[in-house]
């Protein structure tokens, strides 16, 4: 297995959010994490991305425990949070230049991930004038600068129109074909169709779940896990 | 390090994009503040020229020498430029007092003349405004009212005592001549009382003239409130971006390292926009600063480097306040309240020497107090080491606090 996550725990003061998160993924796979609001989905992604510290557990990627070697995280994975991590006053080029050197950026725009994401079409547009889809594509573009093996996406399709969703989905398919591992938090039916595996986060643990294309069944399942405030 | 530099350059680009708006805001503030200052100064001058404190005189005003004492105060004494004694009935005085037309009312009790004739030294009863209105003006007026009361009473006492003594000694024919002589002596005493002692004005804030003190205060207030003008840099700031930076290996320390210089640049630019009109005013002698009289803009130019450490410290403070506040609206409110509050306590509005001791001590401890003392010392060309330490100490404290708050926000503790 390329990714092996074992026993990740996290508590805020006395409130236990994650009690035992364990699962594994192999290269080219895609998994979704579902759960009610406040169940700890975003917390789990931020722990894996190295933003927050876990109280315990391990996150092995190709033999290295990334939780013990956080310095390797930026190279190993790309993290796209729920909001758009962009500087509103700057245009797409300036935002990308924070992460890419000029040469790499030009190459990626010509034939790499940024080309696939269609960012070359709005390079000079200031972020504040971009649509939600453009912002999301640009956010992904910023996250994949190091050509990471794992891509963590927090609600990638939230509030996007079908065309934008399709753009992102196409990119993710290519990313997977190249051996990338995608782990996303989502409740979007189209996103779920892309995934090989779904997990429901409930009472701090992940439970495997077969989606099977029935959105009503998903809603029923989520109804069993009441909303919580962290 | 490459990413920190890239992040700093991106923040610098943001600041430069925001600069035209900031320049407009700074200019607008300068113009408004200048117009307001001119208006206040001209109004203050006109008021000082044309108005006097009116004190109502009520009660038994029939005695001729009481009238004489009042006339002496009104016509000959220095206080005539400040106070006006107005004889009136009790009802008129009460109505005028509550209408705010009188500053105070002095009541001359019945039988005052007899008590003076018989050597009893009754004082005039003085009614002034309520305790709630106590201030520097009230205190000064209290002293002036007391002086007028004493002058009127004492001059009467002396004249009646002299007349009675002469009558007792059977020298009635001398009373008129001696009264005139005593009146003249009293007048001389009243008029020359300014020569009894010398008042030495030590100055404000380490020996500065009032003009230079307020000059420093005005710049400090501008710097304190520059957080409001530069808030645009924080409008789109969000925790998501910080988390993304952290995931890309740029931690809280490196984030602040990239953001703070850009903010400092905006604050410094605002300061340098303020400088040309100030320099022009100084060069033309419009600001009337005695210490820099006739020296043109040269002292101001040598004063400018003093402002840089102050800007560095206050920018760090504002940066921390924006980081600590939840949301931009709270941040702006916090900037406004802290700017005005600290400006007041550190003597930007009134010289801090007038404040109670505890308030003054508090004002000096605050970062704004350190900034004020630093600027005042810099204006006189001698900044002691402890002020350098205070300014850079506060800068360090604010930057460390900002890093800690950013870290806490990212890890979910805040």
Coordinates of C-alpha atoms in Angstrom, one line a residue:
Chain A
X1 CA 0.0 0.0 0.0
X2 CA 1.3 3.4 -0.9
X3 CA -0.6 5.2 1.9
X4 CA -1.1 3.6 5.3
X5 CA -2.9 5.6 8.0
X6 CA -3.0 4.1 11.5
X7 CA -4.7 5.2 14.7
X8 CA -4.8 8.9 14.2
X9 CA -6.3 10.7 17.2
X10 CA -7.2 14.3 17.9
X11 CA -9.0 16.0 20.7
X12 CA -9.8 19.7 21.4
X13 CA -9.5 20.2 25.1
X14 CA -11.7 17.3 26.4
X15 CA -13.7 16.9 23.2
X16 CA -12.5 13.9 21.2
X17 CA -12.9 14.5 17.5
X18 CA -10.9 11.7 16.1
X19 CA -10.5 8.6 18.1
X20 CA -9.0 6.0 15.7
X21 CA -8.6 6.8 12.0
X22 CA -7.1 4.0 10.1
X23 CA -7.2 3.2 6.4
X24 CA -5.0 2.6 3.4
X25 CA -4.8 3.5 -0.2
X26 CA -2.8 2.5 -3.2
X27 CA -1.4 4.5 -6.1
X28 CA -4.0 5.7 -8.6
X29 CA -6.9 5.3 -6.1
X30 CA -9.5 7.8 -5.0
X31 CA -11.3 7.8 -1.7
X32 CA -14.1 10.0 -0.3
X33 CA -14.7 10.9 3.3
X34 CA -18.3 11.7 4.2
X35 CA -19.9 12.7 7.5
X36 CA -22.2 15.1 9.1
X37 CA -21.1 18.7 9.9
X38 CA -18.7 18.8 12.8
X39 CA -17.7 15.2 12.5
X40 CA -14.1 16.0 12.0
X41 CA -13.6 15.6 8.3
X42 CA -11.7 18.8 7.8
X43 CA -9.7 18.3 10.9
X44 CA -8.6 14.9 9.5
X45 CA -7.5 16.5 6.2
X46 CA -5.7 19.3 8.0
X47 CA -3.8 16.8 10.2
X48 CA -2.8 14.8 7.1
X49 CA -1.7 18.1 5.4
X50 CA 0.5 19.0 8.4
X51 CA -1.5 22.1 9.4
X52 CA -2.7 20.6 12.7
X53 CA -0.9 18.1 15.0
X54 CA -2.4 14.7 15.7
X55 CA -2.4 13.5 19.3
X56 CA -1.3 10.1 18.1
X57 CA -1.1 7.8 15.1
X58 CA 0.9 7.5 11.9
X59 CA 0.6 8.5 8.2
X60 CA 3.0 6.4 6.1
X61 CA 3.6 7.3 2.5
X62 CA 6.0 5.2 0.6
X63 CA 7.6 4.0 3.9
X64 CA 8.0 7.5 5.6
X65 CA 5.8 8.5 8.5
X66 CA 4.9 12.1 7.4
X67 CA 3.5 12.9 10.8
X68 CA 7.0 12.4 12.2
X69 CA 8.7 14.1 9.3
X70 CA 6.5 17.1 8.6
X71 CA 9.2 18.6 6.5
X72 CA 8.4 16.0 3.8
X73 CA 4.7 16.9 3.6
X74 CA 4.9 19.8 1.2
X75 CA 6.7 17.6 -1.3
X76 CA 4.5 14.5 -0.8
X77 CA 1.1 16.0 -0.9
X78 CA -1.0 18.9 -2.2
X79 CA -3.8 20.2 0.0
X80 CA -6.7 22.2 -1.2
X81 CA -8.7 23.6 1.7
X82 CA -12.4 24.3 1.5
X83 CA -12.0 28.1 1.0
X84 CA -9.7 29.3 -1.8
X85 CA -6.2 30.0 -0.6
X86 CA -5.6 32.8 -3.0
X87 CA -4.6 36.5 -2.7
X88 CA -7.6 38.4 -4.0
X89 CA -5.7 41.5 -5.2
X90 CA -3.3 39.5 -7.4
X91 CA -4.0 37.8 -10.7
X92 CA -3.6 34.1 -11.4
X93 CA 0.0 34.5 -12.6
X94 CA 1.1 36.3 -9.4
X95 CA -0.6 33.7 -7.3
X96 CA 1.1 30.9 -9.1
X97 CA 4.5 32.7 -9.0
X98 CA 4.4 32.4 -5.2
X99 CA 4.8 28.7 -5.6
X100 CA 6.4 28.1 -9.0
X101 CA 9.6 29.5 -10.4
X102 CA 9.2 31.2 -13.7
X103 CA 10.6 28.4 -15.8
X104 CA 8.6 25.6 -14.2
X105 CA 5.5 27.8 -14.3
X106 CA 5.8 28.4 -18.1
X107 CA 6.4 24.7 -18.7
X108 CA 3.4 23.6 -16.5
X109 CA 1.2 26.2 -18.3
X110 CA 2.3 24.9 -21.7
X111 CA 2.0 21.1 -21.1
X112 CA 1.6 20.2 -17.5
X113 CA -1.1 20.2 -14.8
X114 CA -1.9 23.9 -15.2
X115 CA -2.6 23.3 -18.8
X116 CA -5.0 20.5 -17.9
X117 CA -6.7 22.7 -15.4
X118 CA -7.1 25.4 -18.1
X119 CA -5.5 28.1 -16.0
X120 CA -3.6 29.5 -19.1
X121 CA -7.0 31.0 -20.1
X122 CA -7.3 33.4 -17.2
X123 CA -3.7 34.1 -16.2
X124 CA -4.1 37.9 -16.1
X125 CA -7.5 37.9 -14.4
X126 CA -7.4 39.2 -10.8
X127 CA -8.7 36.6 -8.4
X128 CA -11.5 38.9 -7.1
X129 CA -13.0 38.9 -10.7
X130 CA -12.8 35.1 -11.1
X131 CA -15.7 32.7 -10.9
X132 CA -15.8 30.0 -8.2
X133 CA -14.7 27.4 -10.7
X134 CA -11.7 29.4 -11.8
X135 CA -10.7 30.0 -8.2
X136 CA -10.9 26.3 -7.4
X137 CA -8.9 25.3 -10.5
X138 CA -6.3 27.9 -9.5
X139 CA -6.2 26.6 -5.9
X140 CA -5.6 23.1 -7.2
X141 CA -2.9 24.5 -9.5
X142 CA -1.1 26.1 -6.5
X143 CA -1.4 22.9 -4.5
X144 CA 0.1 20.6 -7.1
X145 CA 3.3 22.6 -7.6
X146 CA 5.6 19.9 -6.2
X147 CA 3.9 17.2 -8.4
X148 CA 2.7 15.5 -5.2
X149 CA 1.8 11.8 -5.0
X150 CA -1.3 12.6 -2.8
X151 CA -3.9 15.2 -3.3
X152 CA -6.2 16.2 -0.4
X153 CA -9.3 18.1 -1.4
X154 CA -11.8 19.6 1.0
X155 CA -15.2 19.9 -0.7
X156 CA -13.7 20.5 -4.1
X157 CA -17.1 20.8 -5.9
X158 CA -19.0 23.0 -3.3
X159 CA -21.0 25.7 -5.0
X160 CA -19.6 25.0 -8.5
X161 CA -21.6 24.8 -11.7
X162 CA -21.6 21.5 -13.6
X163 CA -19.0 22.7 -16.2
X164 CA -16.5 23.6 -13.5
X165 CA -17.1 20.3 -11.8
X166 CA -16.5 18.5 -15.0
X167 CA -13.2 20.4 -15.5
X168 CA -12.0 19.5 -12.1
X169 CA -13.1 15.9 -12.5
X170 CA -11.3 15.5 -15.8
X171 CA -8.1 16.8 -14.2
X172 CA -8.5 14.4 -11.2
X173 CA -8.9 11.5 -13.6
X174 CA -5.7 12.3 -15.4
X175 CA -4.0 12.8 -12.0
X176 CA -5.1 9.3 -10.9
X177 CA -4.0 7.7 -14.2
X178 CA -0.6 9.1 -13.5
X179 CA -0.5 7.2 -10.2
X180 CA -1.7 10.0 -7.9
X181 CA -3.8 9.3 -4.8
X182 CA -6.8 11.4 -4.2
X183 CA -8.5 11.8 -0.8
X184 CA -11.4 14.1 -0.7
X185 CA -14.0 15.3 1.7
X186 CA -17.2 15.6 -0.3
X187 CA -21.0 15.2 -0.3
X188 CA -21.3 15.7 -4.1
X189 CA -22.8 12.7 -6.0
X190 CA -20.6 13.4 -9.1
X191 CA -17.4 13.4 -6.9
X192 CA -18.4 10.2 -5.3
X193 CA -18.7 8.5 -8.7
X194 CA -15.0 9.2 -9.2
X195 CA -14.1 7.4 -6.0
X196 CA -13.1 3.8 -5.5
X197 CA -13.9 3.9 -1.8
X198 CA -16.1 5.8 0.5
X199 CA -15.7 6.2 4.2
X200 CA -18.2 7.6 6.7
X201 CA -16.6 9.5 9.6
X202 CA -18.7 8.8 12.7
X203 CA -17.8 9.0 16.4
X204 CA -14.2 9.7 15.5
X205 CA -13.7 6.6 13.4
X206 CA -13.9 5.8 9.7
X207 CA -16.4 3.2 8.5
X208 CA -16.1 1.8 4.9
X209 CA -19.3 2.3 2.9
X210 CA -20.4 1.3 -0.5
X211 CA -22.0 4.2 -2.3
X212 CA -23.5 2.4 -5.3
X213 CA -24.9 5.5 -6.9
X214 CA -27.9 5.9 -4.6
X215 CA -27.9 9.4 -3.3
X216 CA -30.9 8.8 -1.1
X217 CA -29.1 6.0 0.6
X218 CA -26.3 8.4 1.3
X219 CA -28.6 10.9 2.8
X220 CA -30.2 8.2 5.0
X221 CA -26.7 7.1 6.1
X222 CA -25.7 10.6 7.0
X223 CA -28.9 11.2 8.9
X224 CA -27.8 8.4 11.3
X225 CA -24.8 10.7 12.3
X226 CA -26.1 13.8 13.9
X227 CA -24.4 17.2 13.4
X228 CA -22.0 18.2 16.1
X229 CA -20.1 21.4 17.0
X230 CA -16.4 21.0 17.7
Chain B
X1 CA 13.6 30.6 2.2
X2 CA 12.7 30.9 -1.5
X3 CA 9.1 30.5 -0.6
X4 CA 9.3 33.1 2.2
X5 CA 10.9 35.5 -0.3
X6 CA 8.2 34.7 -2.9
X7 CA 5.5 35.2 -0.3
X8 CA 7.0 38.5 0.8
X9 CA 7.2 39.7 -2.8
X10 CA 3.5 38.7 -3.3
X11 CA 2.5 40.6 -0.2
X12 CA 4.6 43.6 -1.4
X13 CA 2.7 43.4 -4.7
X14 CA -0.6 43.5 -2.8
X15 CA 0.5 46.5 -0.8
X16 CA 1.6 48.3 -4.0
X17 CA -1.8 47.5 -5.6
X18 CA -3.5 48.9 -2.6
X19 CA -1.2 51.9 -2.4
X20 CA -3.2 54.4 -4.6
X21 CA -6.3 53.9 -2.4
X22 CA -4.2 54.3 0.7
X23 CA -2.6 57.5 -0.6
X24 CA -6.0 58.9 -1.3
X25 CA -7.2 58.0 2.2
X26 CA -4.0 59.4 3.8
X27 CA -4.4 62.7 1.8
X28 CA -8.0 62.9 2.8
X29 CA -7.2 62.4 6.4
X30 CA -4.4 65.0 6.2
X31 CA -6.7 67.6 4.5
X32 CA -9.5 66.9 7.0
X33 CA -7.2 67.0 10.0
X34 CA -5.5 70.2 8.7
X35 CA -8.9 71.9 8.1
X36 CA -10.1 70.8 11.5
X37 CA -7.0 72.0 13.2
X38 CA -7.2 75.4 11.4
X39 CA -10.8 75.7 12.4
X40 CA -10.2 74.9 16.0
X41 CA -7.2 77.2 16.3
X42 CA -9.1 80.1 14.7
X43 CA -12.2 79.4 16.8
X44 CA -10.1 79.1 19.9
X45 CA -8.3 82.4 19.1
X46 CA -11.6 84.2 18.5
X47 CA -13.2 82.8 21.6
X48 CA -10.1 83.7 23.7
X49 CA -10.3 87.3 22.3
X50 CA -14.0 87.9 22.5
X51 CA -15.3 86.0 25.5
X52 CA -14.9 86.2 29.2
X53 CA -16.1 84.1 32.0
X54 CA -19.3 85.7 33.4
X55 CA -19.8 85.6 37.1
X56 CA -23.1 86.7 38.5
X57 CA -23.0 88.9 41.6
X58 CA -26.1 88.5 43.8
X59 CA -27.2 89.4 47.3
X60 CA -26.5 92.7 49.2
X61 CA -24.6 94.8 46.6
X62 CA -25.6 98.1 48.1
X63 CA -22.4 99.1 49.8
X64 CA -20.5 101.7 47.8
X65 CA -17.1 100.2 48.5
X66 CA -18.2 96.8 47.4
X67 CA -19.1 98.4 44.1
X68 CA -15.7 100.0 44.1
X69 CA -13.9 96.7 44.7
X70 CA -15.9 95.2 41.8
X71 CA -15.0 98.1 39.6
X72 CA -11.3 97.6 40.5
X73 CA -11.5 94.0 39.5
X74 CA -13.4 94.9 36.3
X75 CA -11.4 97.8 35.1
X76 CA -7.9 97.6 36.5
X77 CA -7.0 94.0 37.4
X78 CA -5.4 91.6 34.9
X79 CA -8.3 89.3 35.5
X80 CA -10.6 91.7 33.6
X81 CA -9.6 90.0 30.4
X82 CA -10.9 86.7 31.7
X83 CA -13.8 87.4 34.0
X84 CA -16.8 89.7 33.9
X85 CA -18.7 90.4 37.1
X86 CA -22.4 91.0 36.4
X87 CA -24.6 92.3 39.2
X88 CA -28.1 90.7 39.0
X89 CA -31.0 89.5 41.1
X90 CA -31.0 86.0 42.5
X91 CA -33.8 84.8 40.1
X92 CA -31.9 86.2 37.1
X93 CA -28.7 84.6 38.3
X94 CA -30.3 81.2 38.9
X95 CA -32.0 81.3 35.4
X96 CA -28.8 82.4 33.7
X97 CA -26.7 79.8 35.6
X98 CA -28.9 76.9 34.5
X99 CA -29.0 78.3 30.9
X100 CA -25.2 78.1 31.0
X101 CA -24.7 81.9 30.5
X102 CA -22.9 82.2 33.8
X103 CA -19.8 80.3 34.8
X104 CA -20.4 80.9 38.5
X105 CA -22.5 82.9 41.0
X106 CA -21.1 84.8 43.9
X107 CA -23.6 85.6 46.7
X108 CA -22.9 88.5 49.0
X109 CA -24.7 87.7 52.2
X110 CA -27.0 90.1 54.1
X111 CA -25.2 92.2 56.7
X112 CA -21.8 91.5 55.1
X113 CA -21.0 95.2 55.5
X114 CA -21.7 95.2 59.2
X115 CA -19.7 92.1 59.8
X116 CA -16.7 93.7 58.0
X117 CA -17.2 97.0 59.9
X118 CA -17.1 95.0 63.1
X119 CA -14.0 93.1 62.0
X120 CA -15.7 89.8 61.2
X121 CA -14.2 88.5 58.0
X122 CA -17.2 86.8 56.2
X123 CA -16.4 85.5 52.8
X124 CA -18.5 85.7 49.7
X125 CA -20.3 82.5 49.0
X126 CA -19.4 81.1 45.6
X127 CA -21.5 78.7 43.6
X128 CA -19.7 77.1 40.7
X129 CA -20.6 74.3 38.3
X130 CA -21.1 70.7 39.5
X131 CA -18.3 68.3 40.3
X132 CA -19.1 66.4 37.1
X133 CA -17.7 69.3 35.1
X134 CA -14.5 69.5 37.0
X135 CA -11.6 70.0 34.7
X136 CA -8.6 72.3 34.2
X137 CA -10.9 75.2 33.2
X138 CA -13.0 74.8 36.4
X139 CA -10.0 74.7 38.6
X140 CA -8.5 77.8 37.0
X141 CA -11.8 79.6 37.3
X142 CA -12.2 78.5 40.9
X143 CA -8.9 80.2 41.6
X144 CA -9.9 83.3 39.7
X145 CA -13.3 83.5 41.5
X146 CA -11.5 83.1 44.8
X147 CA -9.1 85.9 43.9
X148 CA -12.0 88.2 43.0
X149 CA -13.8 87.3 46.1
X150 CA -10.8 88.0 48.3
X151 CA -10.0 91.3 46.5
X152 CA -13.5 92.6 46.9
X153 CA -13.8 91.5 50.6
X154 CA -10.3 92.6 51.6
X155 CA -10.5 96.0 50.0
X156 CA -13.8 96.7 51.8
X157 CA -12.5 95.4 55.1
X158 CA -9.4 97.6 54.9
X159 CA -11.4 100.7 54.0
X160 CA -14.1 100.3 56.7
X161 CA -11.4 99.4 59.3
X162 CA -9.5 102.5 58.4
X163 CA -12.6 104.8 58.5
X164 CA -13.7 103.4 61.9
X165 CA -10.2 103.8 63.4
X166 CA -10.0 107.4 62.2
X167 CA -13.5 108.1 63.5
X168 CA -12.6 106.6 66.9
X169 CA -9.5 108.8 67.1
X170 CA -11.6 111.9 66.2
X171 CA -9.9 112.4 62.9
X172 CA -13.1 112.5 60.8
X173 CA -11.9 115.2 58.5
X174 CA -9.1 113.0 57.3
X175 CA -11.3 110.1 56.3
X176 CA -11.9 111.2 52.7
X177 CA -8.2 111.9 52.0
X178 CA -7.0 108.7 53.8
X179 CA -9.6 106.6 51.9
X180 CA -8.3 107.9 48.6
X181 CA -4.7 107.0 49.7
X182 CA -5.8 103.5 50.7
X183 CA -7.7 103.0 47.5
X184 CA -4.6 104.0 45.6
X185 CA -2.4 101.6 47.7
X186 CA -4.9 98.8 47.1
X187 CA -5.0 99.5 43.4
X188 CA -1.2 99.4 43.3
X189 CA -1.2 96.1 45.1
X190 CA -3.8 94.6 42.9
X191 CA -2.2 95.8 39.7
X192 CA 1.4 94.8 40.6
X193 CA 0.6 91.4 42.1
X194 CA 2.0 89.8 39.0
X195 CA 5.4 91.0 40.2
X196 CA 5.2 89.1 43.5
X197 CA 6.5 85.9 42.0
X198 CA 7.8 84.6 38.8
X199 CA 6.1 81.7 37.0
X200 CA 8.5 79.5 35.1
X201 CA 7.0 77.4 32.4
X202 CA 9.0 74.2 32.3
X203 CA 7.2 72.8 29.2
X204 CA 5.6 69.5 28.5
X205 CA 7.0 66.1 27.9
X206 CA 10.6 66.5 28.9
X207 CA 10.8 70.2 28.4
X208 CA 9.1 70.7 25.0
X209 CA 7.1 73.8 24.1
X210 CA 3.4 73.2 23.8
X211 CA 3.7 73.6 20.1
X212 CA 6.4 71.0 19.6
X213 CA 4.6 68.7 22.1
X214 CA 1.4 68.8 20.0
X215 CA 3.4 68.5 16.8
X216 CA 4.8 65.2 18.1
X217 CA 1.3 64.3 19.4
X218 CA -0.3 64.9 16.1
X219 CA 2.1 62.6 14.2
X220 CA 1.7 60.0 16.9
X221 CA -2.0 60.1 16.6
X222 CA -1.7 59.8 12.8
X223 CA 0.5 56.7 13.2
X224 CA -1.9 55.2 15.8
X225 CA -4.8 55.6 13.5
X226 CA -3.0 54.5 10.4
X227 CA -4.2 51.0 11.2
X228 CA -7.6 52.1 10.0
X229 CA -6.2 53.5 6.8
X230 CA -4.2 50.4 6.0
X231 CA -6.9 47.9 6.9
X232 CA -7.4 47.1 3.2
X233 CA -4.4 44.8 3.4
X234 CA -6.4 42.6 5.9
X235 CA -9.8 42.7 4.2
X236 CA -9.3 39.4 2.3
X237 CA -7.0 37.9 4.9
X238 CA -8.4 34.5 6.0
X239 CA -7.3 31.5 8.0
X240 CA -7.6 29.3 4.9
X241 CA -4.6 31.0 3.3
X242 CA -2.5 30.6 6.4
X243 CA -3.4 26.9 6.6
X244 CA -2.5 26.5 2.9
X245 CA 0.8 28.2 3.5
X246 CA 1.5 25.9 6.5
X247 CA 0.7 22.9 4.3
X248 CA 3.2 24.2 1.8
X249 CA 5.8 24.4 4.5
X250 CA 5.5 28.1 5.3
X251 CA 4.9 28.2 9.1
X252 CA 3.6 31.1 11.2
X253 CA 7.0 32.7 11.7
X254 CA 7.8 32.8 8.0
X255 CA 4.3 34.0 7.2
X256 CA 4.7 37.0 9.5
X257 CA 8.1 37.5 8.1
X258 CA 6.5 37.8 4.7
X259 CA 3.5 39.9 5.7
X260 CA 4.8 42.4 8.2
X261 CA 7.3 44.3 6.0
X262 CA 4.5 44.9 3.4
X263 CA 2.3 46.3 6.1
X264 CA 5.1 48.4 7.5
X265 CA 5.7 49.7 4.0
X266 CA 2.1 51.0 3.9
X267 CA 2.4 52.6 7.3
X268 CA 5.7 54.3 6.3
X269 CA 4.3 55.5 3.0
X270 CA 1.3 57.1 4.9
X271 CA 3.8 58.8 7.1
X272 CA 5.8 60.2 4.2
X273 CA 2.6 61.5 2.6
X274 CA 2.1 63.5 5.8
X275 CA 5.6 64.8 5.9
X276 CA 5.6 67.3 2.9
X277 CA 2.7 69.4 4.2
X278 CA 4.3 69.4 7.7
X279 CA 7.7 70.3 6.2
X280 CA 6.1 73.1 4.2
X281 CA 4.3 74.4 7.3
X282 CA 7.5 74.4 9.2
X283 CA 9.6 76.0 6.5
X284 CA 7.0 78.8 6.3
X285 CA 6.9 79.2 10.1
X286 CA 3.2 78.4 10.0
X287 CA 3.4 75.9 12.9
X288 CA 5.2 78.3 15.2
X289 CA 7.4 75.8 17.0
X290 CA 9.7 77.9 19.2
X291 CA 12.5 75.3 19.3
X292 CA 12.7 75.2 15.5
X293 CA 11.9 78.9 14.9
X294 CA 13.8 80.4 11.9
X295 CA 15.5 77.1 11.0
X296 CA 13.2 76.2 8.1
X297 CA 12.5 72.6 7.5
X298 CA 16.0 71.4 8.5
X299 CA 15.1 70.4 12.1
X300 CA 12.1 68.5 10.7
X301 CA 14.3 66.6 8.2
X302 CA 16.6 65.5 11.0
X303 CA 13.6 64.6 13.1
X304 CA 12.2 62.3 10.3
X305 CA 14.6 59.3 11.1
X306 CA 13.2 59.3 14.6
X307 CA 9.8 58.4 13.3
X308 CA 11.0 55.2 11.6
X309 CA 11.4 53.2 14.8
X310 CA 8.1 54.5 16.1
X311 CA 6.4 53.4 12.8
X312 CA 8.1 50.0 13.1
X313 CA 6.7 49.6 16.6
X314 CA 3.2 50.8 15.9
X315 CA 2.9 48.8 12.7
X316 CA 3.8 45.7 14.7
X317 CA 1.1 46.7 17.3
X318 CA -1.5 47.2 14.6
X319 CA -0.5 44.0 12.8
X320 CA -1.0 42.1 16.1
X321 CA -4.4 43.8 16.7
X322 CA -5.6 42.7 13.2
X323 CA -4.4 39.2 13.9
X324 CA -6.0 39.0 17.3
X325 CA -9.4 40.3 16.2
X326 CA -12.0 38.0 14.8
X327 CA -12.8 39.4 11.4
X328 CA -12.0 42.6 9.6
X329 CA -14.9 44.7 11.2
X330 CA -13.7 43.8 14.7
X331 CA -10.2 44.5 13.6
X332 CA -11.1 48.0 12.4
X333 CA -13.1 48.7 15.6
X334 CA -10.2 47.5 17.7
X335 CA -7.8 49.7 15.8
X336 CA -10.1 52.7 16.3
X337 CA -10.6 52.2 20.0
X338 CA -7.0 51.4 20.8
X339 CA -5.7 54.3 18.6
X340 CA -8.0 56.8 20.3
X341 CA -7.6 55.3 23.8
X342 CA -3.9 55.1 23.6
X343 CA -3.6 58.5 22.0
X344 CA -5.6 60.0 24.8
X345 CA -3.7 58.2 27.6
X346 CA -0.4 59.1 26.0
X347 CA -1.2 62.8 25.8
X348 CA -2.0 63.3 22.1
X349 CA -5.2 65.3 23.0
X350 CA -4.1 66.9 26.3
X351 CA -0.6 67.1 27.7
X352 CA -0.2 64.1 29.9
X353 CA 1.3 66.3 32.6
X354 CA -2.3 67.3 33.4
X355 CA -3.4 63.8 34.1
X356 CA -3.6 62.1 37.5
X357 CA -0.4 60.3 38.5
X358 CA -1.7 56.8 38.0
X359 CA -3.2 57.7 34.6
X360 CA 0.1 59.3 33.6
X361 CA 2.1 56.2 34.7
X362 CA -0.3 54.0 32.7
X363 CA 0.1 56.2 29.6
X364 CA 3.9 56.0 29.8
X365 CA 3.9 52.2 30.1
X366 CA 1.7 51.8 27.0
X367 CA 3.4 51.4 23.6
X368 CA 2.0 54.7 22.6
X369 CA 3.6 56.3 25.7
X370 CA 6.9 54.8 24.7
X371 CA 6.4 56.1 21.2
X372 CA 5.5 59.6 22.5
X373 CA 8.5 59.8 24.8
X374 CA 10.7 58.5 22.0
X375 CA 9.5 61.2 19.6
X376 CA 9.7 63.9 22.2
X377 CA 13.3 62.9 23.1
X378 CA 14.1 62.7 19.4
X379 CA 12.7 66.2 18.8
X380 CA 15.2 67.5 21.3
X381 CA 18.0 65.4 19.8
X382 CA 18.7 63.1 22.7
X383 CA 17.1 59.6 22.8
X384 CA 18.2 57.7 25.9
X385 CA 19.0 54.0 25.6
X386 CA 16.0 52.9 27.6
X387 CA 13.6 54.4 25.1
X388 CA 15.3 52.6 22.3
X389 CA 15.0 49.4 24.3
X390 CA 11.3 50.2 25.0
X391 CA 10.5 50.8 21.4
X392 CA 12.2 47.7 20.1
X393 CA 11.1 45.7 23.0
X394 CA 7.4 46.4 22.3
X395 CA 8.1 45.7 18.6
X396 CA 9.5 42.3 19.5
X397 CA 6.6 41.5 21.9
X398 CA 4.0 42.4 19.3
X399 CA 5.6 40.3 16.6
X400 CA 6.0 37.3 18.9
X401 CA 2.4 37.6 20.0
X402 CA 1.3 37.8 16.4
X403 CA 3.2 34.6 15.5
X404 CA 1.6 32.9 18.5
X405 CA -1.9 34.0 17.6
X406 CA -1.4 32.9 14.0
X407 CA -0.1 29.5 15.2
X408 CA -3.0 29.1 17.5
X409 CA -5.5 29.9 14.8
X410 CA -4.0 27.4 12.4
X411 CA -3.9 24.6 15.0
X412 CA -7.5 25.3 16.0
X413 CA -6.8 26.6 19.5
X414 CA -8.3 30.0 18.7

